[in-house]
mmCIF file of C-alpha atoms in Angstrom:
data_model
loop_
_atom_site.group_PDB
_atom_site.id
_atom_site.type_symbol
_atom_site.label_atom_id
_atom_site.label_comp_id
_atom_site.label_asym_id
_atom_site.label_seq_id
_atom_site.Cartn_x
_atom_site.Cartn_y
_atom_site.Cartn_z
ATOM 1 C CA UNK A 1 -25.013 -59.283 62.829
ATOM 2 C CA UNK A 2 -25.952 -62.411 60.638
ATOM 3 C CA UNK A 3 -28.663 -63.546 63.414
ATOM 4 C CA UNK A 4 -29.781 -60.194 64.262
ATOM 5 C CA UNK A 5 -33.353 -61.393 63.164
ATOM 6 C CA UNK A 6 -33.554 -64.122 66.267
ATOM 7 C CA UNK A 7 -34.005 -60.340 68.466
ATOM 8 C CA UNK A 8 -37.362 -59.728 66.588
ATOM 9 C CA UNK A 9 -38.676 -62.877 67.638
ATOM 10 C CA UNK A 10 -41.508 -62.780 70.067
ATOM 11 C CA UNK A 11 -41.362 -65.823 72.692
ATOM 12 C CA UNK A 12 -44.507 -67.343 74.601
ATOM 13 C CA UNK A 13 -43.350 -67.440 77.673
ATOM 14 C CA UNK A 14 -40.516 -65.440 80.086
ATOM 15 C CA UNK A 15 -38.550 -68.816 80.019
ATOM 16 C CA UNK A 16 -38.276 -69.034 76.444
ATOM 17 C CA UNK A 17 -36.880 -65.533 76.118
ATOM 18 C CA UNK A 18 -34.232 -66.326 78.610
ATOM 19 C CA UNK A 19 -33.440 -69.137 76.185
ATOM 20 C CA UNK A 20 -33.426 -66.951 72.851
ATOM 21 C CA UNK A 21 -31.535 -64.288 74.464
ATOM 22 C CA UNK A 22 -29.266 -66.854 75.710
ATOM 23 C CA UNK A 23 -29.075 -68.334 72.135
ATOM 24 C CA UNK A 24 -27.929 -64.816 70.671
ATOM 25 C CA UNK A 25 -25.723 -64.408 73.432
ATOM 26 C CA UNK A 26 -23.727 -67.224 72.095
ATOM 27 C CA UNK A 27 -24.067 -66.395 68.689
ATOM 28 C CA UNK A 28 -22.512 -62.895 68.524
ATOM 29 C CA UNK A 29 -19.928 -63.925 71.141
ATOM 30 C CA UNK A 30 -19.420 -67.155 68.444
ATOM 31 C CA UNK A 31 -18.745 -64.286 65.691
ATOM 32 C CA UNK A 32 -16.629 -62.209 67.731
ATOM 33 C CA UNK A 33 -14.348 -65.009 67.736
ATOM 34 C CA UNK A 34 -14.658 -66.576 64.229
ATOM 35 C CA UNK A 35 -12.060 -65.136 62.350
ATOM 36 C CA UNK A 36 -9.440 -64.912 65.341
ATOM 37 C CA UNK A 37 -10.150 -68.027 67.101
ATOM 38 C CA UNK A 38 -12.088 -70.642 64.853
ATOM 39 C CA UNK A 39 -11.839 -73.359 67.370
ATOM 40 C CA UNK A 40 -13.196 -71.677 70.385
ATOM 41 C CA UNK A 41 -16.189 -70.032 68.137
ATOM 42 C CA UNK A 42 -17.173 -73.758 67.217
ATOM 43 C CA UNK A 43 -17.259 -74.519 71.046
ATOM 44 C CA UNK A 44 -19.593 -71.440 70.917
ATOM 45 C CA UNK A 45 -21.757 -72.440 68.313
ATOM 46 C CA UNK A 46 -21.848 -75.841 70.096
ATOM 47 C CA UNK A 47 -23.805 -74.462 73.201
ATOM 48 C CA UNK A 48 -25.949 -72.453 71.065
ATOM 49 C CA UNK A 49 -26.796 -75.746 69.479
ATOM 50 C CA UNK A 50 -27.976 -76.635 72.625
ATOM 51 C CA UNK A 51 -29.941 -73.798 73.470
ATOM 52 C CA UNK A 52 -32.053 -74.005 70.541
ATOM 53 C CA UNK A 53 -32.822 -77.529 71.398
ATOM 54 C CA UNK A 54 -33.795 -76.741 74.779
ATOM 55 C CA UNK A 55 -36.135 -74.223 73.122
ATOM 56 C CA UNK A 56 -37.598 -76.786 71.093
ATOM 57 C CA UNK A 57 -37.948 -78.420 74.279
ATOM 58 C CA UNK A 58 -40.283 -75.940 76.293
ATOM 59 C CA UNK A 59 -42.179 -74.741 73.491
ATOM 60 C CA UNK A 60 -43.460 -78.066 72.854
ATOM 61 C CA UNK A 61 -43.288 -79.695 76.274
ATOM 62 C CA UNK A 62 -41.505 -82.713 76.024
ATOM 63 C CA UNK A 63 -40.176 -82.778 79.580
ATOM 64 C CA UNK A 64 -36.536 -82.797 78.800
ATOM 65 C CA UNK A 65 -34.906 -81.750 82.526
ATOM 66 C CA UNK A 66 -33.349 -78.709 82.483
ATOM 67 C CA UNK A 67 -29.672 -80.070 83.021
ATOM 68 C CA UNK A 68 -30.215 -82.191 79.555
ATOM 69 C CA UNK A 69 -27.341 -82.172 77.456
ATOM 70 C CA UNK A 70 -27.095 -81.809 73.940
ATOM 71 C CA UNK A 71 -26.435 -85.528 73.402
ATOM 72 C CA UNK A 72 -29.222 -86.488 75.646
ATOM 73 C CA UNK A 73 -31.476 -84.119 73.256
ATOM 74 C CA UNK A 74 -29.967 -86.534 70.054
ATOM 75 C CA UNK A 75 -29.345 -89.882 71.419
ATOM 76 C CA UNK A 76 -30.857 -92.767 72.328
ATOM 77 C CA UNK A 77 -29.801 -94.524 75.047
ATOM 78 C CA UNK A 78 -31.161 -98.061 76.823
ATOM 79 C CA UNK A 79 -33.960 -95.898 79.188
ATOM 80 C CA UNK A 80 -37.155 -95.986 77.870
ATOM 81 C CA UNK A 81 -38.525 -93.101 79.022
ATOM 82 C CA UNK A 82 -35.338 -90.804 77.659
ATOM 83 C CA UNK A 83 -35.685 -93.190 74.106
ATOM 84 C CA UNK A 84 -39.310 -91.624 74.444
ATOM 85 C CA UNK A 85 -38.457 -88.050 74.644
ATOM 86 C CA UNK A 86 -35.895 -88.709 72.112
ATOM 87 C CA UNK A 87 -38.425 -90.450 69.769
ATOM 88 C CA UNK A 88 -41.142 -87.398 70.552
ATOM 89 C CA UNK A 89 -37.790 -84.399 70.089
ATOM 90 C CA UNK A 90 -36.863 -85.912 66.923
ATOM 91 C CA UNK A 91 -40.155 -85.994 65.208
ATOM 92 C CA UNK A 92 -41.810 -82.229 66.385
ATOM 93 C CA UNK A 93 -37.932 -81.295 65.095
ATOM 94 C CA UNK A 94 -38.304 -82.696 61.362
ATOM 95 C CA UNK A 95 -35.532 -84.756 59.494
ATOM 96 C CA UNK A 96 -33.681 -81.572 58.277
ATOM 97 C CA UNK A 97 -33.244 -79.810 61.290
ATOM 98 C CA UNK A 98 -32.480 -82.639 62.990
ATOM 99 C CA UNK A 99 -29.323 -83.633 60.762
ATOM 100 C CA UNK A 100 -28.334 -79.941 61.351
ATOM 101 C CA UNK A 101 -28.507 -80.201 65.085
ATOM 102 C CA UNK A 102 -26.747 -83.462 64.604
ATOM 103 C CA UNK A 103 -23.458 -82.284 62.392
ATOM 104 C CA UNK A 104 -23.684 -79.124 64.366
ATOM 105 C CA UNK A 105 -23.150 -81.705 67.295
ATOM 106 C CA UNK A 106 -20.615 -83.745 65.692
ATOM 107 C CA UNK A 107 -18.446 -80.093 64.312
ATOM 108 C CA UNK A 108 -18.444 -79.172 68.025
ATOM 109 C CA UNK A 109 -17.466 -82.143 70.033
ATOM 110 C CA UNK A 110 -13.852 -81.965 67.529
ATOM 111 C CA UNK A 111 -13.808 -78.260 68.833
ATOM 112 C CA UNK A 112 -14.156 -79.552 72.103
ATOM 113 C CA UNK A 113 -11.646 -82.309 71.080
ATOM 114 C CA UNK A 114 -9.424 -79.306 70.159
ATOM 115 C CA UNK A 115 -9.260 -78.136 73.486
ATOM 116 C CA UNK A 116 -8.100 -80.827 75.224
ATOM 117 C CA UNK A 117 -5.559 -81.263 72.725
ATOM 118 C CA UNK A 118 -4.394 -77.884 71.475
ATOM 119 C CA UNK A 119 -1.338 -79.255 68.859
ATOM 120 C CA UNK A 120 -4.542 -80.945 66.923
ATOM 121 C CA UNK A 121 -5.505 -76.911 66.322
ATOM 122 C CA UNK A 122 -2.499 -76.478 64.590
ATOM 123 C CA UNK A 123 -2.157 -79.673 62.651
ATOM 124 C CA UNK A 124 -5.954 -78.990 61.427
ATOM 125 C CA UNK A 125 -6.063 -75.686 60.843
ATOM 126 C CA UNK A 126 -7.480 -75.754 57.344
ATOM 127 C CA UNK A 127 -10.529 -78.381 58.650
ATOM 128 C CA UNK A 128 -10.798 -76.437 61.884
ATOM 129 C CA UNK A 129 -11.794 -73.284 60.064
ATOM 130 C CA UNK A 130 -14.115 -74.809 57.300
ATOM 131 C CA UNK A 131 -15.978 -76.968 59.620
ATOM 132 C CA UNK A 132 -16.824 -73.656 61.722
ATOM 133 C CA UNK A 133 -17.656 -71.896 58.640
ATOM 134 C CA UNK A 134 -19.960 -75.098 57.709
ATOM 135 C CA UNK A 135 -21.223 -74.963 61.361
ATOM 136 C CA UNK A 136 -22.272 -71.166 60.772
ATOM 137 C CA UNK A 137 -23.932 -71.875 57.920
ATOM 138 C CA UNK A 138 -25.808 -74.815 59.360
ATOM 139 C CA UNK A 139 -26.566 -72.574 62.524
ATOM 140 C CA UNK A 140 -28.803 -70.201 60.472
ATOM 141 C CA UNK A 141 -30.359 -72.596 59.226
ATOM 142 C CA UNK A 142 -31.186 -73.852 61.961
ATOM 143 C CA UNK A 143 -31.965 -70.686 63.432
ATOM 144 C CA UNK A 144 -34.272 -69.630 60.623
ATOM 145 C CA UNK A 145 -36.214 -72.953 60.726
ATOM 146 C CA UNK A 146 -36.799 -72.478 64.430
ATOM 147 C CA UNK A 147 -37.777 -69.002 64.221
ATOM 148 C CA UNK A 148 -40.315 -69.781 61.249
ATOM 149 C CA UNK A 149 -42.113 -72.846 62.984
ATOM 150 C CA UNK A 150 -42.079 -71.535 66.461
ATOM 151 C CA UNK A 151 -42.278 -67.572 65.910
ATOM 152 C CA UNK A 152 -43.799 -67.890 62.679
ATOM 153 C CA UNK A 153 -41.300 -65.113 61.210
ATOM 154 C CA UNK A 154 -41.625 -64.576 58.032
ATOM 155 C CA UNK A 155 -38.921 -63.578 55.025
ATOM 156 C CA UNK A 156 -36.102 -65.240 56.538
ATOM 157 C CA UNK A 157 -34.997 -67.336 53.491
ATOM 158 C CA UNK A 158 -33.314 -65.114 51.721
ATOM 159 C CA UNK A 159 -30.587 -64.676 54.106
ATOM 160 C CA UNK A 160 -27.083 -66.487 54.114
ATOM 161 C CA UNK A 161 -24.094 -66.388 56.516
ATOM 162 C CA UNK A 162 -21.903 -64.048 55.114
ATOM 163 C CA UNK A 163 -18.497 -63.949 57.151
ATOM 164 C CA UNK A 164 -16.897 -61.002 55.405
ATOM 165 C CA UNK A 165 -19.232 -58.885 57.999
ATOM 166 C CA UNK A 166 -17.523 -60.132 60.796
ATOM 167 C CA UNK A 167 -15.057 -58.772 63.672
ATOM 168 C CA UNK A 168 -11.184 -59.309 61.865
ATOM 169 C CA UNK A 169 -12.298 -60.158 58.646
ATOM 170 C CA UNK A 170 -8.833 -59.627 56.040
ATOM 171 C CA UNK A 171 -9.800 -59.447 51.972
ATOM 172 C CA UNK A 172 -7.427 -61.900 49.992
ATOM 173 C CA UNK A 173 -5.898 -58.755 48.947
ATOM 174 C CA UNK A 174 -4.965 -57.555 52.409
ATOM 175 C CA UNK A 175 -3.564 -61.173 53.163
ATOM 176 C CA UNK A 176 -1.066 -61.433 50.112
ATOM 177 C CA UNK A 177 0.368 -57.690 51.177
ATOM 178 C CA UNK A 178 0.605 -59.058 55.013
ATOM 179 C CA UNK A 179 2.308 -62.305 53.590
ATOM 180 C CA UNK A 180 4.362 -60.230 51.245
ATOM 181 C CA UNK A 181 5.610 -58.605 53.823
ATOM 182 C CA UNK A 182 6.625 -61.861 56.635
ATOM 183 C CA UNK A 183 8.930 -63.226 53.033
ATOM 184 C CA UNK A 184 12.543 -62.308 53.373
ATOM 185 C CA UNK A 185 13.627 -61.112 50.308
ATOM 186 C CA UNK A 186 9.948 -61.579 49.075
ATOM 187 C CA UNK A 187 10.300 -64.550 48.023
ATOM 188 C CA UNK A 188 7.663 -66.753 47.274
ATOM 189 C CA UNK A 189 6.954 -70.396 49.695
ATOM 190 C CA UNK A 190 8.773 -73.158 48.951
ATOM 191 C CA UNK A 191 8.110 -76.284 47.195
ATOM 192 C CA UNK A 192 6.471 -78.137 50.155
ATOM 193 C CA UNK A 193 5.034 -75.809 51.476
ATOM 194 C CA UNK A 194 1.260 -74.653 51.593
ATOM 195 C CA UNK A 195 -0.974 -71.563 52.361
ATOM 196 C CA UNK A 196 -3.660 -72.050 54.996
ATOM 197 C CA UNK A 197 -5.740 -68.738 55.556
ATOM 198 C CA UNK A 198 -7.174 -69.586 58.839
ATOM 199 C CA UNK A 199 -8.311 -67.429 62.057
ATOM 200 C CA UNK A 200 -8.007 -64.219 59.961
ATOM 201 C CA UNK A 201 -4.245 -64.814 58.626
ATOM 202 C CA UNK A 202 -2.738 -66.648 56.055
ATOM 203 C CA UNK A 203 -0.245 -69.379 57.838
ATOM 204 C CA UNK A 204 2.277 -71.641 55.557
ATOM 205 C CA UNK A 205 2.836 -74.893 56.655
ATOM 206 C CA UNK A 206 5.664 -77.384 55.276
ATOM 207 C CA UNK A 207 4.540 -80.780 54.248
ATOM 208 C CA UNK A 208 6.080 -83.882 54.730
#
């Protein structure tokens, strides 16, 4: 859907379409599950994160192993020869994309965080869902930078994440009549209370 355009690219080398069909693999799986299950599409968009660095890393040879992770990619550590292909990832990268791999890093590990802690889900519902938005949004940018300096695509700037394309997707509209509906006696929430719309439904939770 939104990344459709990562399919036209045209990879160098079998391995690196493995890794950009890979990549999309994640990515419509990550927007199957956006609007139903926000936390477990961020985990998603965490490997893609991943997978576009190890592109990065065969198209321009920098001798990352295979099993690198997506810190190791990121981080320095004290071994001088991983602080080297750091150092030598970071700069054939750019600042910009780098800072977007980086938050997209930082977004996922709390998804990740999520999932060994489920009640957090709940408790962050609102941040939960706008940090996976924000991690879409970073993801095609990401995406389009990659597929402009390594594919050389062309006319990919105009496009934006647009979520209301998406698998579960509710208008406002269609929220208020489902909330309507859950009120007895239609009455309105509570002082105390607040509306979250998260994971496709709109979810009232009473503050303390």
């Amino acid at each position: 859907m939104n990344f459709d355009y990562i399919k036209e690219a045209e990879p160098s080398t079998d391995d690196l379409r493995q890794l950009y069909d890979s990549l999309y693999q994640n990515l419509e799986k990550a927007e199957e599950l956006y609007w139903t299950k926000p936390q477990r599409c961020g985990m998603m968009l965490r490997k893609a994160t991943e997978k576009i660095c190890r592109i990065y890393n065969g198209y321009y040879e920098i001798n990352f192993p295979e099993s690198a992770t997506l810190e190791e990619y990121l981080c320095y550590t004290g071994d001088d020869d991983h602080n080297a292909m750091v150092s030598r990832f970071l700069s054939v990268v750019r600042k910009e994309q780098r800072d977007r791999l980086e938050w997209l890093r930082v977004w996922g590990d709390e998804c990740v965080f999520m999932e060994e802690n489920p009640d957090q889900i709940r408790h962050n519902a609102d941040k939960l869902y706008l940090n996976v938005k924000k991690m879409m949004v970073y993801m095609m940018e990401a995406t389009k930078e990659m597929c402009t300096r390594i594919d050389h695509m062309e006319n990919l700037q105009g496009r934006s994440f647009a979520d209301d394309i998406l698998p579960g997707y509710q208008s406002e509209e269609e929220l208020e009549a489902l909330e309507e509906q859950r009120r007895p006696c239609g009455r309105y929430p509570r002082c105390g209370q607040r509306r979250i719309y998260a994971g496709g439904s709109c979810l009232l939770y009473t503050s303390d």
